[in-house]
Amino acid sequence: MTVSDASTFPRHQSLPSREHYPLVIIGSGAGGVSAARSYLDAAGPGPVLMVTEDIDPPYERPPLSKEVLSGEKEPTGDPVNGEGLPDGVELLLASSISAVDIEKQTVAAKSWSVEFDRLIVATGARSKSLHAAQEGAEIHLLRSLDDARTLVASARTAYTALVIGSGFIGCEAAASLAQRGLNVALVTPENGPQEQRLGAAASSRIKDWLEAVGVEVRTGRSVKSVAAPRVVQLDDGTSLNPDLILAAVGVTPGGTLLDNSPAEVRGGRIMTDQHLKAHATVWVAGDSALAQHGVAGRPIMVEHWGDALAMGEIAGHNAAVEQNAQKSWDSIPGFWSIIGDHTLKYSAWGDGFSTAEFRERPDGFVVWYGDERGELVGVLTYNSDDDYERGQHLLEQRAPLSHALK
Ligand SMILES: Cc1cc2nc3c(=O)[nH]c(=O)nc-3n(C[C@H](O)[C@H](O)[C@H](O)COP(=O)(O)OP(=O)(O)OC[C@H]3O[C@@H](n4cnc5c(N)ncnc54)[C@H](O)[C@@H]3O)c2cc1C
């Protein structure tokens, strides 16, 4: 089944069918879809209105930078966890919510507005565009299935590609484009791919993997300008003229929709309590949240598919049930990244580290991360699942880094 198989999804509309909904969900990503399912599973009253800027029915994002870009999969979209939306959800595609009034309990798009009893914000994040781009420069971004379709169409006729940025998406995309057969260069201001996030030792492995599939990795270099159509100037004076450019330079979280509302928004993310509640009738799930975590004991932000699903499950449930049946967000955040044929597993609170301890394993490695107080704050593994499971267990216990190193 693919998302283009429209018969498996509720009818998509262009306008809401009512003026008032028991629940409105903004966003059709992992957080929004999972929230809709758990809300209805918990017998929340319908119908539910789901509004999304996406032009496609809900699909999984992680394959877009992997199998879809490498050519293993067509850019048709896999339904989220293999299933469509449940009955009782009205889906409005290609619709942008421009205003939310929490007190009046209304959401508005350009040509309509509706009232809600409860609201779930799952607006995720948007790809940042490249500041150095001049007018008319042809630069791809990669967030949506539609972005992936356009990128794949360009990749089909391209021989050379430049990926700008060495976060997870930049690294995955560079490896996938190389596997598709393109000559790929990756440019990053970091000293090594993902060095800031994962430390020097892991970064050096990732660089090796990228180079092994043919990616030319240019570290410590920034893009000064990109002129139309694709003339790239680097800060070392080099000029490049690739057939395709992908900018993977980070994201802007989508919580700003609640700016100037009674909910607190910090750095584009909406603050919530442990129940993912931001206000009396508003819950938040996924990348747009800065949510109090039951185990971490502080607000954390995650940008992971599995965690957005988990948060959506909690937000949807809590929006449906009474106060005394609320669930807390306390699962340990983590995600997998596939760079070429290498799967990295990473679990961390996500707010940085001060020490990184790298250990070789028979077929892989583990990196343990500690903070300045000596607490374990993350684990990264390659071919070492026992360490990953142990790491998650130790994170759950808020164990010291020294326990992990035993
Ligand atoms: C290419 C790619 C690969 C990835 N790979 C991995 C991976 O391997 N592992 C992993 O853990 N994570 C991965 N991620 C990250 C993961 O996809 C995100 O963390 C996850 O999608 C977040 O879910 P979300 O529901 O919060 O937001 P999103 O999935 O971004 O969904 C946000 C939704 O809100 C809608 N929206 C936003 N603003 C408005 C508005 N004003 N009005 C109406 N609708 C709006 C958008 O259209 C979209 O439907 C990847 C991301 C990308 C882009």
Tab-separated table of C-alpha atoms and ligand atoms in Angstrom:
chain	number	residue	atom	x	y	z
A	1	MET	CA	0.000	0.000	0.000
A	2	THR	CA	1.282	3.497	-0.741
A	3	VAL	CA	-0.070	6.882	0.200
A	4	SER	CA	-1.054	7.448	-3.393
A	5	ASP	CA	-3.599	4.688	-2.834
A	6	ALA	CA	-6.202	7.243	-1.788
A	7	SER	CA	-8.924	4.681	-1.131
A	8	THR	CA	-7.168	3.684	2.101
A	9	PHE	CA	-7.436	7.193	3.579
A	10	PRO	CA	-10.387	9.279	4.637
A	11	ARG	CA	-11.651	11.654	1.999
A	12	HIS	CA	-9.435	14.762	1.781
A	13	GLN	CA	-11.269	18.004	1.764
A	14	SER	CA	-10.351	21.549	0.937
A	15	LEU	CA	-12.594	23.177	3.554
A	16	PRO	CA	-13.683	22.013	7.004
A	17	SER	CA	-17.154	20.461	6.948
A	18	ARG	CA	-18.149	22.027	10.300
A	19	GLU	CA	-17.578	25.181	12.293
A	20	HIS	CA	-16.757	23.415	15.537
A	21	TYR	CA	-14.643	20.315	16.301
A	22	PRO	CA	-14.077	18.439	19.558
A	23	LEU	CA	-10.398	18.147	18.522
A	24	VAL	CA	-8.280	19.992	15.972
A	25	ILE	CA	-4.778	18.667	15.192
A	26	ILE	CA	-2.331	20.898	13.334
A	27	GLY	CA	0.181	18.748	11.450
A	28	SER	CA	0.096	15.340	9.763
A	29	GLY	CA	3.581	14.099	10.674
A	30	ALA	CA	4.458	11.459	13.249
A	31	GLY	CA	3.142	13.521	16.169
A	32	GLY	CA	-0.161	14.461	14.553
A	33	VAL	CA	-0.995	11.008	13.177
A	34	SER	CA	-0.125	9.222	16.377
A	35	ALA	CA	-2.151	11.763	18.392
A	36	ALA	CA	-5.225	11.210	16.201
A	37	ARG	CA	-4.984	7.447	16.642
A	38	SER	CA	-4.559	7.476	20.408
A	39	TYR	CA	-7.224	10.151	20.938
A	40	LEU	CA	-9.814	8.041	19.127
A	41	ASP	CA	-8.542	4.832	20.781
A	42	ALA	CA	-9.135	6.511	24.148
A	43	ALA	CA	-12.730	7.210	23.058
A	44	GLY	CA	-12.204	10.940	22.548
A	45	PRO	CA	-15.263	12.451	20.840
A	46	GLY	CA	-15.046	13.059	17.089
A	47	PRO	CA	-14.878	14.186	14.478
A	48	VAL	CA	-11.235	15.226	14.533
A	49	LEU	CA	-10.020	17.876	12.114
A	50	MET	CA	-6.398	17.412	10.985
A	51	VAL	CA	-4.959	20.363	9.076
A	52	THR	CA	-1.647	20.090	7.264
A	53	GLU	CA	0.515	22.076	4.885
A	54	ASP	CA	1.586	18.774	3.341
A	55	ILE	CA	0.095	18.077	-0.072
A	56	ASP	CA	0.275	14.308	0.528
A	57	PRO	CA	-1.653	12.171	2.999
A	58	PRO	CA	0.477	11.168	6.020
A	59	TYR	CA	3.725	9.367	5.182
A	60	GLU	CA	6.963	8.362	6.895
A	61	ARG	CA	9.768	10.916	6.649
A	62	PRO	CA	12.842	8.812	7.584
A	63	PRO	CA	13.031	6.886	4.255
A	64	LEU	CA	13.186	10.156	2.295
A	65	SER	CA	16.911	10.717	2.937
A	66	LYS	CA	17.703	6.997	2.718
A	67	GLU	CA	15.974	4.499	0.385
A	68	VAL	CA	14.098	7.179	-1.557
A	69	LEU	CA	17.210	9.207	-2.312
A	70	SER	CA	19.384	6.180	-3.031
A	71	GLY	CA	16.818	4.951	-5.561
A	72	GLU	CA	15.792	1.806	-3.658
A	73	LYS	CA	12.264	3.177	-3.202
A	74	GLU	CA	10.080	5.381	-5.352
A	75	PRO	CA	9.067	8.721	-3.784
A	76	THR	CA	5.463	7.636	-3.302
A	77	GLY	CA	5.426	7.672	0.509
A	78	ASP	CA	4.889	4.898	3.052
A	79	PRO	CA	1.857	5.325	5.322
A	80	VAL	CA	2.794	5.983	8.952
A	81	ASN	CA	3.416	2.562	10.561
A	82	GLY	CA	1.806	0.975	7.506
A	83	GLU	CA	-1.670	2.338	8.182
A	84	GLY	CA	-3.872	5.210	7.089
A	85	LEU	CA	-5.726	7.567	9.403
A	86	PRO	CA	-8.577	6.118	11.448
A	87	ASP	CA	-12.209	6.770	10.579
A	88	GLY	CA	-13.387	9.919	12.254
A	89	VAL	CA	-10.484	12.106	11.062
A	90	GLU	CA	-11.179	14.790	8.479
A	91	LEU	CA	-7.930	15.613	6.680
A	92	LEU	CA	-7.348	19.024	5.110
A	93	LEU	CA	-4.275	18.888	2.877
A	94	ALA	CA	-2.285	21.876	1.587
A	95	SER	CA	-3.833	24.109	4.243
A	96	SER	CA	-1.816	26.378	6.466
A	97	ILE	CA	-3.046	27.500	9.864
A	98	SER	CA	-2.057	31.138	10.160
A	99	ALA	CA	-3.569	32.041	13.530
A	100	VAL	CA	-4.457	30.274	16.752
A	101	ASP	CA	-6.446	31.970	19.493
A	102	ILE	CA	-6.093	29.766	22.529
A	103	GLU	CA	-8.492	31.772	24.665
A	104	LYS	CA	-11.261	31.962	22.086
A	105	GLN	CA	-10.412	28.367	21.066
A	106	THR	CA	-10.223	29.048	17.353
A	107	VAL	CA	-7.779	28.229	14.563
A	108	ALA	CA	-7.776	30.124	11.289
A	109	ALA	CA	-6.433	29.543	7.796
A	110	LYS	CA	-6.549	32.067	4.967
A	111	SER	CA	-10.195	31.579	4.041
A	112	TRP	CA	-11.806	29.871	7.024
A	113	SER	CA	-11.719	29.465	10.773
A	114	VAL	CA	-13.116	26.849	13.153
A	115	GLU	CA	-13.637	26.484	16.887
A	116	PHE	CA	-12.134	23.676	18.894
A	117	ASP	CA	-12.683	22.159	22.327
A	118	ARG	CA	-9.150	20.777	22.349
A	119	LEU	CA	-6.113	21.462	20.191
A	120	ILE	CA	-2.993	19.409	19.484
A	121	VAL	CA	-0.099	21.274	17.900
A	122	ALA	CA	2.233	18.938	15.977
A	123	THR	CA	3.746	21.403	13.536
A	124	GLY	CA	7.209	19.803	13.565
A	125	ALA	CA	9.922	21.893	11.981
A	126	ARG	CA	10.841	23.412	8.633
A	127	SER	CA	14.156	23.121	6.823
A	128	LYS	CA	16.217	26.274	7.093
A	129	SER	CA	17.080	27.844	3.791
A	130	LEU	CA	20.640	28.776	2.921
A	131	HIS	CA	21.490	32.394	3.771
A	132	ALA	CA	24.206	32.442	1.131
A	133	ALA	CA	21.737	31.779	-1.700
A	134	GLN	CA	21.300	34.582	-4.210
A	135	GLU	CA	18.167	35.184	-6.249
A	136	GLY	CA	17.413	32.403	-8.705
A	137	ALA	CA	19.846	29.917	-7.130
A	138	GLU	CA	18.528	26.356	-7.456
A	139	ILE	CA	18.832	24.804	-4.027
A	140	HIS	CA	16.874	21.812	-2.778
A	141	LEU	CA	15.690	21.357	0.791
A	142	LEU	CA	14.491	18.046	2.197
A	143	ARG	CA	11.638	17.857	4.668
A	144	SER	CA	8.511	16.703	2.854
A	145	LEU	CA	7.647	13.953	0.399
A	146	ASP	CA	7.104	16.689	-2.162
A	147	ASP	CA	10.662	17.966	-1.531
A	148	ALA	CA	11.905	14.401	-2.032
A	149	ARG	CA	10.008	14.012	-5.318
A	150	THR	CA	11.571	17.208	-6.689
A	151	LEU	CA	15.011	16.214	-5.454
A	152	VAL	CA	14.765	12.729	-6.966
A	153	ALA	CA	13.610	14.218	-10.282
A	154	SER	CA	16.765	16.390	-10.324
A	155	ALA	CA	18.961	13.483	-9.228
A	156	ARG	CA	17.739	11.387	-12.174
A	157	THR	CA	19.487	13.696	-14.643
A	158	ALA	CA	22.410	14.852	-12.473
A	159	TYR	CA	26.006	13.613	-12.482
A	160	THR	CA	27.313	15.742	-9.642
A	161	ALA	CA	25.762	16.854	-6.363
A	162	LEU	CA	26.788	19.141	-3.535
A	163	VAL	CA	25.352	18.574	-0.074
A	164	ILE	CA	25.750	21.507	2.298
A	165	GLY	CA	25.704	20.569	5.979
A	166	SER	CA	26.853	17.535	7.928
A	167	GLY	CA	24.018	16.823	10.354
A	168	PHE	CA	22.236	13.475	10.179
A	169	ILE	CA	20.178	14.452	7.139
A	170	GLY	CA	23.182	15.884	5.259
A	171	CYS	CA	25.250	12.744	5.917
A	172	GLU	CA	22.420	10.348	5.057
A	173	ALA	CA	21.521	12.260	1.900
A	174	ALA	CA	25.137	12.510	0.708
A	175	ALA	CA	25.648	8.749	1.120
A	176	SER	CA	22.315	7.962	-0.565
A	177	LEU	CA	23.010	10.214	-3.564
A	178	ALA	CA	26.425	8.571	-3.925
A	179	GLN	CA	24.763	5.138	-3.791
A	180	ARG	CA	22.438	6.327	-6.561
A	181	GLY	CA	25.580	6.855	-8.651
A	182	LEU	CA	26.183	10.607	-8.417
A	183	ASN	CA	29.555	12.201	-7.729
A	184	VAL	CA	28.861	13.828	-4.389
A	185	ALA	CA	30.744	16.427	-2.367
A	186	LEU	CA	29.705	17.391	1.148
A	187	VAL	CA	30.757	20.767	2.532
A	188	THR	CA	30.619	21.546	6.228
A	189	PRO	CA	32.013	24.237	8.514
A	190	GLU	CA	32.506	21.534	11.173
A	191	ASN	CA	35.922	19.898	11.579
A	192	GLY	CA	34.229	16.588	10.842
A	193	PRO	CA	30.694	15.400	10.059
A	194	GLN	CA	28.509	15.751	13.166
A	195	GLU	CA	31.540	16.466	15.295
A	196	GLN	CA	29.709	18.997	17.425
A	197	ARG	CA	26.859	16.633	18.198
A	198	LEU	CA	28.699	13.308	18.484
A	199	GLY	CA	32.351	14.129	19.213
A	200	ALA	CA	35.563	13.729	17.219
A	201	ALA	CA	35.951	9.929	17.329
A	202	ALA	CA	32.460	9.130	16.023
A	203	SER	CA	32.790	11.930	13.492
A	204	SER	CA	35.942	10.386	12.079
A	205	ARG	CA	34.115	7.039	11.558
A	206	ILE	CA	31.262	8.777	9.795
A	207	LYS	CA	33.726	10.561	7.532
A	208	ASP	CA	35.299	7.189	6.645
A	209	TRP	CA	31.872	5.737	5.791
A	210	LEU	CA	31.017	8.699	3.587
A	211	GLU	CA	34.334	8.483	1.774
A	212	ALA	CA	33.934	4.724	1.343
A	213	VAL	CA	30.788	5.280	-0.757
A	214	GLY	CA	32.582	7.944	-2.777
A	215	VAL	CA	31.529	11.176	-1.052
A	216	GLU	CA	34.216	13.862	-1.065
A	217	VAL	CA	34.033	15.401	2.416
A	218	ARG	CA	35.251	19.000	2.670
A	219	THR	CA	35.444	19.968	6.334
A	220	GLY	CA	36.090	23.389	7.855
A	221	ARG	CA	34.618	25.066	4.771
A	222	SER	CA	31.616	27.362	4.456
A	223	VAL	CA	29.563	28.346	1.465
A	224	LYS	CA	30.024	32.065	0.819
A	225	SER	CA	27.486	32.415	-1.955
A	226	VAL	CA	25.379	30.482	-4.431
A	227	ALA	CA	24.569	32.383	-7.619
A	228	ALA	CA	21.959	31.318	-10.169
A	229	PRO	CA	21.629	28.675	-11.266
A	230	ARG	CA	24.145	26.654	-9.170
A	231	VAL	CA	27.467	28.507	-8.928
A	232	VAL	CA	28.873	27.929	-5.465
A	233	GLN	CA	31.705	29.950	-3.915
A	234	LEU	CA	33.407	28.474	-0.864
A	235	ASP	CA	35.256	30.548	1.717
A	236	ASP	CA	38.621	29.177	0.521
A	237	GLY	CA	38.070	30.748	-2.907
A	238	THR	CA	37.036	27.476	-4.585
A	239	SER	CA	34.188	27.631	-7.064
A	240	LEU	CA	31.894	24.640	-7.729
A	241	ASN	CA	29.195	24.143	-10.323
A	242	PRO	CA	27.258	20.990	-9.361
A	243	ASP	CA	24.202	19.681	-11.216
A	244	LEU	CA	22.283	19.505	-7.948
A	245	ILE	CA	22.561	21.273	-4.588
A	246	LEU	CA	20.940	20.113	-1.360
A	247	ALA	CA	21.095	22.397	1.677
A	248	ALA	CA	20.758	20.454	4.924
A	249	VAL	CA	21.580	23.269	7.310
A	250	GLY	CA	19.178	22.600	10.142
A	251	VAL	CA	15.560	23.275	10.975
A	252	THR	CA	13.363	25.990	12.414
A	253	PRO	CA	10.861	24.532	14.879
A	254	GLY	CA	7.180	25.149	14.190
A	255	GLY	CA	6.063	26.298	17.634
A	256	THR	CA	6.044	29.972	16.662
A	257	LEU	CA	2.400	29.525	15.719
A	258	LEU	CA	1.694	30.072	19.430
A	259	ASP	CA	3.882	33.187	19.729
A	260	ASN	CA	1.912	35.973	21.419
A	261	SER	CA	-0.412	33.469	23.063
A	262	PRO	CA	-0.699	32.547	26.747
A	263	ALA	CA	1.432	29.442	26.032
A	264	GLU	CA	5.181	29.899	26.520
A	265	VAL	CA	7.284	29.578	23.362
A	266	ARG	CA	11.067	29.313	23.705
A	267	GLY	CA	13.344	29.190	20.674
A	268	GLY	CA	10.387	28.348	18.439
A	269	ARG	CA	9.287	25.451	20.662
A	270	ILE	CA	6.192	25.345	22.821
A	271	MET	CA	6.828	24.610	26.493
A	272	THR	CA	4.696	21.858	27.991
A	273	ASP	CA	4.380	20.026	31.272
A	274	GLN	CA	5.129	16.323	31.627
A	275	HIS	CA	1.673	15.517	30.208
A	276	LEU	CA	2.581	17.508	27.078
A	277	LYS	CA	0.008	20.110	28.000
A	278	ALA	CA	0.838	23.712	27.077
A	279	HIS	CA	-2.419	25.328	28.185
A	280	ALA	CA	-5.826	24.251	29.533
A	281	THR	CA	-7.023	22.977	26.148
A	282	VAL	CA	-3.750	22.645	24.212
A	283	TRP	CA	-1.264	19.751	23.930
A	284	VAL	CA	1.930	19.601	21.859
A	285	ALA	CA	3.777	16.640	20.307
A	286	GLY	CA	6.997	16.160	18.358
A	287	ASP	CA	9.648	18.579	17.118
A	288	SER	CA	7.624	21.702	17.961
A	289	ALA	CA	7.607	20.897	21.705
A	290	LEU	CA	10.004	21.764	24.498
A	291	ALA	CA	8.525	19.310	26.933
A	292	GLN	CA	9.181	18.515	30.556
A	293	HIS	CA	10.562	14.967	30.634
A	294	GLY	CA	9.547	12.662	33.458
A	295	VAL	CA	12.991	11.070	33.859
A	296	ALA	CA	15.322	13.884	32.752
A	297	GLY	CA	13.521	16.213	35.165
A	298	ARG	CA	13.907	19.147	32.780
A	299	PRO	CA	12.373	20.358	29.542
A	300	ILE	CA	13.981	18.692	26.540
A	301	MET	CA	13.509	18.891	22.798
A	302	VAL	CA	13.752	15.965	20.434
A	303	GLU	CA	13.778	15.797	16.669
A	304	HIS	CA	13.200	12.076	16.222
A	305	TRP	CA	10.512	10.169	14.399
A	306	GLY	CA	9.967	7.514	17.105
A	307	ASP	CA	9.790	10.106	19.856
A	308	ALA	CA	7.299	12.202	17.891
A	309	LEU	CA	5.146	9.053	17.594
A	310	ALA	CA	5.477	8.438	21.340
A	311	MET	CA	4.676	12.049	22.207
A	312	GLY	CA	1.687	12.057	19.863
A	313	GLU	CA	0.401	8.929	21.554
A	314	ILE	CA	0.559	10.692	24.939
A	315	ALA	CA	-0.836	14.027	23.737
A	316	GLY	CA	-3.764	12.322	21.975
A	317	HIS	CA	-4.549	10.138	24.973
A	318	ASN	CA	-4.372	13.051	27.410
A	319	ALA	CA	-6.598	15.205	25.220
A	320	ALA	CA	-9.247	12.465	25.414
A	321	VAL	CA	-9.217	11.477	29.084
A	322	GLU	CA	-9.899	13.018	32.495
A	323	GLN	CA	-7.183	14.659	34.575
A	324	ASN	CA	-6.698	11.580	36.775
A	325	ALA	CA	-5.960	9.324	33.777
A	326	GLN	CA	-3.233	11.470	32.176
A	327	LYS	CA	-0.033	9.820	30.914
A	328	SER	CA	3.458	11.288	31.384
A	329	TRP	CA	6.241	11.574	28.859
A	330	ASP	CA	9.044	9.489	30.304
A	331	SER	CA	10.354	7.241	27.507
A	332	ILE	CA	14.072	7.622	26.798
A	333	PRO	CA	14.557	9.560	23.557
A	334	GLY	CA	16.576	8.036	20.769
A	335	PHE	CA	16.839	7.345	17.085
A	336	TRP	CA	18.663	5.426	14.385
A	337	SER	CA	20.434	6.959	11.441
A	338	ILE	CA	21.484	5.032	8.340
A	339	ILE	CA	24.520	6.397	6.518
A	340	GLY	CA	25.168	4.220	3.476
A	341	ASP	CA	25.105	0.691	4.897
A	342	HIS	CA	25.913	1.758	8.455
A	343	THR	CA	23.252	2.043	11.138
A	344	LEU	CA	24.004	4.300	14.092
A	345	LYS	CA	21.810	4.161	17.183
A	346	TYR	CA	21.745	7.211	19.397
A	347	SER	CA	19.955	7.804	22.653
A	348	ALA	CA	20.483	11.049	24.557
A	349	TRP	CA	18.752	13.893	26.355
A	350	GLY	CA	19.890	16.022	23.447
A	351	ASP	CA	21.147	19.060	25.332
A	352	GLY	CA	24.863	18.491	24.812
A	353	PHE	CA	27.732	16.734	26.579
A	354	SER	CA	31.083	17.657	28.069
A	355	THR	CA	32.893	14.279	27.837
A	356	ALA	CA	32.758	11.642	25.086
A	357	GLU	CA	34.301	8.223	25.833
A	358	PHE	CA	34.848	6.142	22.681
A	359	ARG	CA	35.277	2.360	22.986
A	360	GLU	CA	35.963	-0.131	20.193
A	361	ARG	CA	33.752	-3.222	20.051
A	362	PRO	CA	34.440	-6.430	18.064
A	363	ASP	CA	32.437	-5.282	15.013
A	364	GLY	CA	31.630	-1.711	15.919
A	365	PHE	CA	31.907	0.879	18.659
A	366	VAL	CA	30.146	2.681	21.474
A	367	VAL	CA	30.485	6.286	22.632
A	368	TRP	CA	29.347	7.211	26.143
A	369	TYR	CA	28.549	10.874	26.766
A	370	GLY	CA	28.713	12.587	30.156
A	371	ASP	CA	27.837	16.068	31.376
A	372	GLU	CA	29.933	18.369	33.557
A	373	ARG	CA	28.479	16.781	36.731
A	374	GLY	CA	29.587	13.312	35.603
A	375	GLU	CA	26.085	12.072	34.729
A	376	LEU	CA	25.578	9.862	31.683
A	377	VAL	CA	23.629	11.929	29.135
A	378	GLY	CA	23.845	9.850	25.987
A	379	VAL	CA	25.018	6.740	24.171
A	380	LEU	CA	25.880	6.184	20.513
A	381	THR	CA	26.438	2.705	19.126
A	382	TYR	CA	27.405	1.062	15.883
A	383	ASN	CA	26.908	-2.728	15.727
A	384	SER	CA	26.703	-2.925	19.484
A	385	ASP	CA	23.084	-3.395	20.518
A	386	ASP	CA	23.923	-4.642	24.020
A	387	ASP	CA	25.612	-1.312	24.744
A	388	TYR	CA	22.636	0.557	23.321
A	389	GLU	CA	20.161	-1.273	25.534
A	390	ARG	CA	22.408	-0.910	28.550
A	391	GLY	CA	22.844	2.780	27.768
A	392	GLN	CA	19.100	3.361	27.629
A	393	HIS	CA	18.698	1.536	30.927
A	394	LEU	CA	21.448	3.643	32.551
A	395	LEU	CA	19.935	6.854	31.174
A	396	GLU	CA	16.627	5.831	32.698
A	397	GLN	CA	18.391	5.457	36.053
A	398	ARG	CA	20.213	8.815	35.659
A	399	ALA	CA	23.389	6.819	36.295
A	400	PRO	CA	26.870	8.350	36.431
A	401	LEU	CA	29.081	8.065	33.349
A	402	SER	CA	31.486	5.955	35.420
A	403	HIS	CA	28.856	3.159	35.622
A	404	ALA	CA	28.660	2.987	31.854
A	405	LEU	CA	32.449	2.700	31.570
A	406	LYS	CA	32.687	-0.308	33.931
B	1	LIG	C1	14.495	13.456	5.405
B	1	LIG	C2	14.323	13.192	6.866
B	1	LIG	C3	14.821	12.020	7.422
B	1	LIG	C4	14.674	11.767	8.775
B	1	LIG	N1	15.157	10.605	9.293
B	1	LIG	C5	14.969	10.332	10.593
B	1	LIG	C6	15.418	9.095	11.149
B	1	LIG	O1	16.014	8.259	10.476
B	1	LIG	N2	15.165	8.857	12.450
B	1	LIG	C7	14.518	9.771	13.230
B	1	LIG	O2	14.300	9.509	14.413
B	1	LIG	N3	14.090	10.957	12.743
B	1	LIG	C8	14.301	11.250	11.450
B	1	LIG	N4	13.864	12.445	10.943
B	1	LIG	C9	13.211	13.418	11.843
B	1	LIG	C10	11.736	13.077	11.991
B	1	LIG	O3	11.164	12.896	10.727
B	1	LIG	C11	11.037	14.194	12.747
B	1	LIG	O4	11.599	14.264	14.035
B	1	LIG	C12	9.544	13.919	12.840
B	1	LIG	O5	8.972	13.932	11.563
B	1	LIG	C13	8.865	14.944	13.733
B	1	LIG	O6	7.501	14.707	13.704
B	1	LIG	P1	6.480	15.913	13.941
B	1	LIG	O7	5.124	15.313	13.869
B	1	LIG	O8	6.875	16.675	15.131
B	1	LIG	O9	6.718	16.898	12.720
B	1	LIG	P2	6.685	16.687	11.165
B	1	LIG	O10	6.815	15.263	10.803
B	1	LIG	O11	7.654	17.665	10.606
B	1	LIG	O12	5.222	17.150	10.767
B	1	LIG	C14	4.834	18.490	10.924
B	1	LIG	C15	3.522	18.680	10.211
B	1	LIG	O13	2.992	19.962	10.522
B	1	LIG	C16	2.521	20.576	9.332
B	1	LIG	N5	2.502	22.014	9.576
B	1	LIG	C17	3.510	22.804	10.014
B	1	LIG	N6	3.069	24.071	10.181
B	1	LIG	C18	1.759	24.072	9.839
B	1	LIG	C19	0.752	25.075	9.795
B	1	LIG	N7	1.002	26.335	10.158
B	1	LIG	N8	-0.481	24.730	9.363
B	1	LIG	C20	-0.766	23.448	8.998
B	1	LIG	N9	0.156	22.454	9.042
B	1	LIG	C21	1.393	22.770	9.455
B	1	LIG	C22	3.486	20.090	8.278
B	1	LIG	O14	2.940	20.241	6.997
B	1	LIG	C23	3.623	18.629	8.698
B	1	LIG	O15	2.538	17.880	8.232
B	1	LIG	C24	14.012	12.723	9.594
B	1	LIG	C25	13.522	13.911	9.039
B	1	LIG	C26	13.667	14.146	7.687
B	1	LIG	C27	13.124	15.423	7.099
